[in-house]
Amino acid sequence: ISNSFRDIETMYSQKIVLMGNEELQGNLKRAFGTKFSFLKMNQIQNANLIIAVDFFENESLYNEANELAKSFNIPFLRALLQEEQLNIGPIFIPNETSCYNCFISRKITNCENSYLSYKFLKKYNSEWNEEHISVMSGTIEMFSFHILSFVMKYFS
């Protein structure tokens, strides 16, 4: 039993850097409570995980998180809440898994018409703005708790 408590204690000592949409970051902090420490960007070298969140496939955000993950050798979790669709993961681990660029490239090339799919993704993302966010009540909170569950599984 003492080993189990030690494992839980170790899990809760992990340090996380959040990136992306401010509203989603705030909800994540509330969902995670005091279990994990959140670091500011200037303390990223001490982090155990980067979580990047947004309301769409924000390539610039996820590319930035990917570069930071590689630079500091820290895993990074991609999470997005697109209308009513939750996308959590994959988790990118430097020198162990593929990077974000490989992931998005593979995701698009597996579509029936990859050129049109990529063109649609670019157009959709370029036209996106905060007014278009229309999620059902409680979806953001549910999304945040799903991320918490994902992170707890990763650290355990």
PDB file of C-alpha atoms in Angstrom:
ATOM      1  CA  ILE A   1       0.000   0.000   0.000  1.00  0.00           C
ATOM      2  CA  SER A   2       2.829   2.412   0.796  1.00  0.00           C
ATOM      3  CA  ASN A   3       4.163   1.964  -2.765  1.00  0.00           C
ATOM      4  CA  SER A   4       0.758   2.937  -4.141  1.00  0.00           C
ATOM      5  CA  PHE A   5       0.704   6.092  -2.045  1.00  0.00           C
ATOM      6  CA  ARG A   6       4.264   6.871  -3.100  1.00  0.00           C
ATOM      7  CA  ASP A   7       3.225   6.479  -6.763  1.00  0.00           C
ATOM      8  CA  ILE A   8       0.287   8.841  -6.259  1.00  0.00           C
ATOM      9  CA  GLU A   9       2.528  11.328  -4.473  1.00  0.00           C
ATOM     10  CA  THR A  10       5.046  11.142  -7.325  1.00  0.00           C
ATOM     11  CA  MET A  11       2.306  11.625  -9.911  1.00  0.00           C
ATOM     12  CA  TYR A  12       1.008  14.727  -8.148  1.00  0.00           C
ATOM     13  CA  SER A  13       4.499  16.248  -7.975  1.00  0.00           C
ATOM     14  CA  GLN A  14       4.609  16.602 -11.773  1.00  0.00           C
ATOM     15  CA  LYS A  15       4.944  20.088 -13.239  1.00  0.00           C
ATOM     16  CA  ILE A  16       2.919  21.201 -16.261  1.00  0.00           C
ATOM     17  CA  VAL A  17       3.156  24.137 -18.674  1.00  0.00           C
ATOM     18  CA  LEU A  18      -0.097  25.166 -20.374  1.00  0.00           C
ATOM     19  CA  MET A  19      -0.249  26.821 -23.790  1.00  0.00           C
ATOM     20  CA  GLY A  20      -3.096  27.980 -25.994  1.00  0.00           C
ATOM     21  CA  ASN A  21      -6.557  29.380 -25.426  1.00  0.00           C
ATOM     22  CA  GLU A  22      -6.838  31.257 -22.113  1.00  0.00           C
ATOM     23  CA  GLU A  23     -10.392  30.080 -21.369  1.00  0.00           C
ATOM     24  CA  LEU A  24      -9.426  26.435 -21.834  1.00  0.00           C
ATOM     25  CA  GLN A  25      -6.284  26.915 -19.730  1.00  0.00           C
ATOM     26  CA  GLY A  26      -8.377  28.360 -16.888  1.00  0.00           C
ATOM     27  CA  ASN A  27     -10.779  25.430 -17.006  1.00  0.00           C
ATOM     28  CA  LEU A  28      -7.882  22.976 -16.992  1.00  0.00           C
ATOM     29  CA  LYS A  29      -6.398  24.613 -13.899  1.00  0.00           C
ATOM     30  CA  ARG A  30      -9.763  24.357 -12.131  1.00  0.00           C
ATOM     31  CA  ALA A  31     -10.209  20.696 -13.163  1.00  0.00           C
ATOM     32  CA  PHE A  32      -6.687  19.771 -12.060  1.00  0.00           C
ATOM     33  CA  GLY A  33      -7.144  21.605  -8.757  1.00  0.00           C
ATOM     34  CA  THR A  34      -4.054  21.612  -6.565  1.00  0.00           C
ATOM     35  CA  LYS A  35      -2.934  18.136  -7.604  1.00  0.00           C
ATOM     36  CA  PHE A  36      -0.370  19.339 -10.151  1.00  0.00           C
ATOM     37  CA  SER A  37       1.917  22.368 -10.296  1.00  0.00           C
ATOM     38  CA  PHE A  38       1.541  24.745 -13.218  1.00  0.00           C
ATOM     39  CA  LEU A  39       4.648  26.573 -14.348  1.00  0.00           C
ATOM     40  CA  LYS A  40       4.963  29.769 -16.329  1.00  0.00           C
ATOM     41  CA  MET A  41       6.583  29.652 -19.753  1.00  0.00           C
ATOM     42  CA  ASN A  42       9.884  31.033 -18.410  1.00  0.00           C
ATOM     43  CA  GLN A  43      10.151  27.944 -16.141  1.00  0.00           C
ATOM     44  CA  ILE A  44       9.563  25.441 -18.941  1.00  0.00           C
ATOM     45  CA  GLN A  45      12.936  23.748 -18.423  1.00  0.00           C
ATOM     46  CA  ASN A  46      11.568  22.393 -15.101  1.00  0.00           C
ATOM     47  CA  ALA A  47       8.352  21.008 -16.602  1.00  0.00           C
ATOM     48  CA  ASN A  48       7.420  17.338 -16.987  1.00  0.00           C
ATOM     49  CA  LEU A  49       4.699  17.962 -19.582  1.00  0.00           C
ATOM     50  CA  ILE A  50       3.448  20.632 -21.977  1.00  0.00           C
ATOM     51  CA  ILE A  51      -0.290  20.733 -22.672  1.00  0.00           C
ATOM     52  CA  ALA A  52      -1.376  22.792 -25.695  1.00  0.00           C
ATOM     53  CA  VAL A  53      -5.144  23.419 -25.981  1.00  0.00           C
ATOM     54  CA  ASP A  54      -7.365  25.289 -28.405  1.00  0.00           C
ATOM     55  CA  PHE A  55     -10.761  25.300 -30.085  1.00  0.00           C
ATOM     56  CA  PHE A  56      -9.352  24.251 -33.482  1.00  0.00           C
ATOM     57  CA  GLU A  57      -6.335  22.551 -35.074  1.00  0.00           C
ATOM     58  CA  ASN A  58      -4.110  25.553 -34.379  1.00  0.00           C
ATOM     59  CA  GLU A  59      -1.022  24.499 -36.312  1.00  0.00           C
ATOM     60  CA  SER A  60       1.073  27.459 -35.160  1.00  0.00           C
ATOM     61  CA  LEU A  61       0.323  26.704 -31.480  1.00  0.00           C
ATOM     62  CA  TYR A  62       0.984  22.981 -31.822  1.00  0.00           C
ATOM     63  CA  ASN A  63       4.145  23.593 -33.873  1.00  0.00           C
ATOM     64  CA  GLU A  64       5.417  25.956 -31.172  1.00  0.00           C
ATOM     65  CA  ALA A  65       4.660  23.361 -28.469  1.00  0.00           C
ATOM     66  CA  ASN A  66       6.355  20.718 -30.619  1.00  0.00           C
ATOM     67  CA  GLU A  67       9.521  22.838 -30.962  1.00  0.00           C
ATOM     68  CA  LEU A  68       9.606  23.574 -27.218  1.00  0.00           C
ATOM     69  CA  ALA A  69       9.104  19.883 -26.468  1.00  0.00           C
ATOM     70  CA  LYS A  70      12.050  18.973 -28.689  1.00  0.00           C
ATOM     71  CA  SER A  71      14.257  21.794 -27.348  1.00  0.00           C
ATOM     72  CA  PHE A  72      13.695  20.949 -23.682  1.00  0.00           C
ATOM     73  CA  ASN A  73      13.099  17.197 -24.139  1.00  0.00           C
ATOM     74  CA  ILE A  74       9.633  17.423 -22.549  1.00  0.00           C
ATOM     75  CA  PRO A  75       6.569  15.457 -23.720  1.00  0.00           C
ATOM     76  CA  PHE A  76       3.728  17.508 -25.178  1.00  0.00           C
ATOM     77  CA  LEU A  77       0.013  16.723 -25.239  1.00  0.00           C
ATOM     78  CA  ARG A  78      -2.164  18.101 -28.052  1.00  0.00           C
ATOM     79  CA  ALA A  79      -5.789  18.733 -27.106  1.00  0.00           C
ATOM     80  CA  LEU A  80      -8.537  20.488 -28.999  1.00  0.00           C
ATOM     81  CA  LEU A  81     -12.239  21.044 -28.550  1.00  0.00           C
ATOM     82  CA  GLN A  82     -13.729  21.616 -31.981  1.00  0.00           C
ATOM     83  CA  GLU A  83     -17.433  22.356 -31.655  1.00  0.00           C
ATOM     84  CA  GLU A  84     -18.719  19.127 -30.003  1.00  0.00           C
ATOM     85  CA  GLN A  85     -15.692  16.990 -30.883  1.00  0.00           C
ATOM     86  CA  LEU A  86     -13.027  16.331 -28.248  1.00  0.00           C
ATOM     87  CA  ASN A  87      -9.533  15.460 -29.496  1.00  0.00           C
ATOM     88  CA  ILE A  88      -7.028  14.606 -26.791  1.00  0.00           C
ATOM     89  CA  GLY A  89      -3.675  13.288 -27.882  1.00  0.00           C
ATOM     90  CA  PRO A  90      -1.522  11.999 -29.085  1.00  0.00           C
ATOM     91  CA  ILE A  91       1.202  12.719 -26.629  1.00  0.00           C
ATOM     92  CA  PHE A  92       4.437  13.540 -28.408  1.00  0.00           C
ATOM     93  CA  ILE A  93       7.572  12.318 -26.649  1.00  0.00           C
ATOM     94  CA  PRO A  94      10.835  13.700 -28.081  1.00  0.00           C
ATOM     95  CA  ASN A  95      13.130  11.022 -29.538  1.00  0.00           C
ATOM     96  CA  GLU A  96      10.511   8.308 -28.907  1.00  0.00           C
ATOM     97  CA  THR A  97       7.377   9.102 -30.920  1.00  0.00           C
ATOM     98  CA  SER A  98       6.646  10.985 -34.105  1.00  0.00           C
ATOM     99  CA  CYS A  99       6.437  14.769 -33.898  1.00  0.00           C
ATOM    100  CA  TYR A 100       3.397  16.981 -34.444  1.00  0.00           C
ATOM    101  CA  ASN A 101       4.386  17.764 -38.048  1.00  0.00           C
ATOM    102  CA  CYS A 102       4.573  14.054 -38.884  1.00  0.00           C
ATOM    103  CA  PHE A 103       1.224  13.497 -37.172  1.00  0.00           C
ATOM    104  CA  ILE A 104      -0.641  16.234 -39.054  1.00  0.00           C
ATOM    105  CA  SER A 105       0.976  15.227 -42.337  1.00  0.00           C
ATOM    106  CA  ARG A 106      -0.028  11.596 -41.839  1.00  0.00           C
ATOM    107  CA  LYS A 107      -3.536  12.575 -40.736  1.00  0.00           C
ATOM    108  CA  ILE A 108      -4.085  14.628 -43.883  1.00  0.00           C
ATOM    109  CA  THR A 109      -2.495  12.172 -46.321  1.00  0.00           C
ATOM    110  CA  ASN A 110      -4.786   9.433 -45.013  1.00  0.00           C
ATOM    111  CA  CYS A 111      -7.815  11.440 -46.161  1.00  0.00           C
ATOM    112  CA  GLU A 112      -9.480  10.513 -49.435  1.00  0.00           C
ATOM    113  CA  ASN A 113      -8.344  13.715 -51.146  1.00  0.00           C
ATOM    114  CA  SER A 114      -5.412  14.951 -49.085  1.00  0.00           C
ATOM    115  CA  TYR A 115      -4.879  18.183 -51.040  1.00  0.00           C
ATOM    116  CA  LEU A 116      -8.498  19.288 -50.595  1.00  0.00           C
ATOM    117  CA  SER A 117      -8.472  18.173 -46.949  1.00  0.00           C
ATOM    118  CA  TYR A 118      -5.391  20.275 -46.250  1.00  0.00           C
ATOM    119  CA  LYS A 119      -6.848  23.227 -48.160  1.00  0.00           C
ATOM    120  CA  PHE A 120     -10.078  22.933 -46.125  1.00  0.00           C
ATOM    121  CA  LEU A 121      -8.116  22.733 -42.846  1.00  0.00           C
ATOM    122  CA  LYS A 122      -6.150  25.870 -43.732  1.00  0.00           C
ATOM    123  CA  LYS A 123      -9.292  27.772 -44.805  1.00  0.00           C
ATOM    124  CA  TYR A 124     -11.246  26.663 -41.720  1.00  0.00           C
ATOM    125  CA  ASN A 125      -8.437  27.669 -39.379  1.00  0.00           C
ATOM    126  CA  SER A 126      -7.795  31.019 -41.092  1.00  0.00           C
ATOM    127  CA  GLU A 127     -11.478  31.981 -40.844  1.00  0.00           C
ATOM    128  CA  TRP A 128     -11.835  30.859 -37.244  1.00  0.00           C
ATOM    129  CA  ASN A 129     -12.411  33.468 -34.565  1.00  0.00           C
ATOM    130  CA  GLU A 130     -13.634  33.484 -30.998  1.00  0.00           C
ATOM    131  CA  GLU A 131     -17.222  34.349 -32.015  1.00  0.00           C
ATOM    132  CA  HIS A 132     -17.550  31.020 -33.789  1.00  0.00           C
ATOM    133  CA  ILE A 133     -17.044  29.036 -30.608  1.00  0.00           C
ATOM    134  CA  SER A 134     -20.341  27.323 -29.957  1.00  0.00           C
ATOM    135  CA  VAL A 135     -20.080  24.436 -27.556  1.00  0.00           C
ATOM    136  CA  MET A 136     -22.845  22.939 -25.479  1.00  0.00           C
ATOM    137  CA  SER A 137     -22.957  23.897 -21.832  1.00  0.00           C
ATOM    138  CA  GLY A 138     -20.628  21.735 -19.759  1.00  0.00           C
ATOM    139  CA  THR A 139     -18.538  20.587 -22.741  1.00  0.00           C
ATOM    140  CA  ILE A 140     -15.466  22.596 -21.742  1.00  0.00           C
ATOM    141  CA  GLU A 141     -15.590  21.193 -18.209  1.00  0.00           C
ATOM    142  CA  MET A 142     -15.998  17.645 -19.538  1.00  0.00           C
ATOM    143  CA  PHE A 143     -13.068  18.242 -21.915  1.00  0.00           C
ATOM    144  CA  SER A 144     -10.916  19.464 -19.004  1.00  0.00           C
ATOM    145  CA  PHE A 145     -11.681  16.402 -16.870  1.00  0.00           C
ATOM    146  CA  HIS A 146     -10.937  14.090 -19.810  1.00  0.00           C
ATOM    147  CA  ILE A 147      -7.529  15.755 -20.139  1.00  0.00           C
ATOM    148  CA  LEU A 148      -6.982  15.297 -16.388  1.00  0.00           C
ATOM    149  CA  SER A 149      -7.778  11.597 -16.760  1.00  0.00           C
ATOM    150  CA  PHE A 150      -5.404  11.311 -19.731  1.00  0.00           C
ATOM    151  CA  VAL A 151      -2.592  13.048 -17.813  1.00  0.00           C
ATOM    152  CA  MET A 152      -3.105  10.880 -14.708  1.00  0.00           C
ATOM    153  CA  LYS A 153      -2.872   7.738 -16.860  1.00  0.00           C
ATOM    154  CA  TYR A 154       0.264   9.061 -18.542  1.00  0.00           C
ATOM    155  CA  PHE A 155       2.031   9.826 -15.256  1.00  0.00           C
ATOM    156  CA  SER A 156       0.986   6.577 -13.533  1.00  0.00           C
TER     157      SER A 156
END
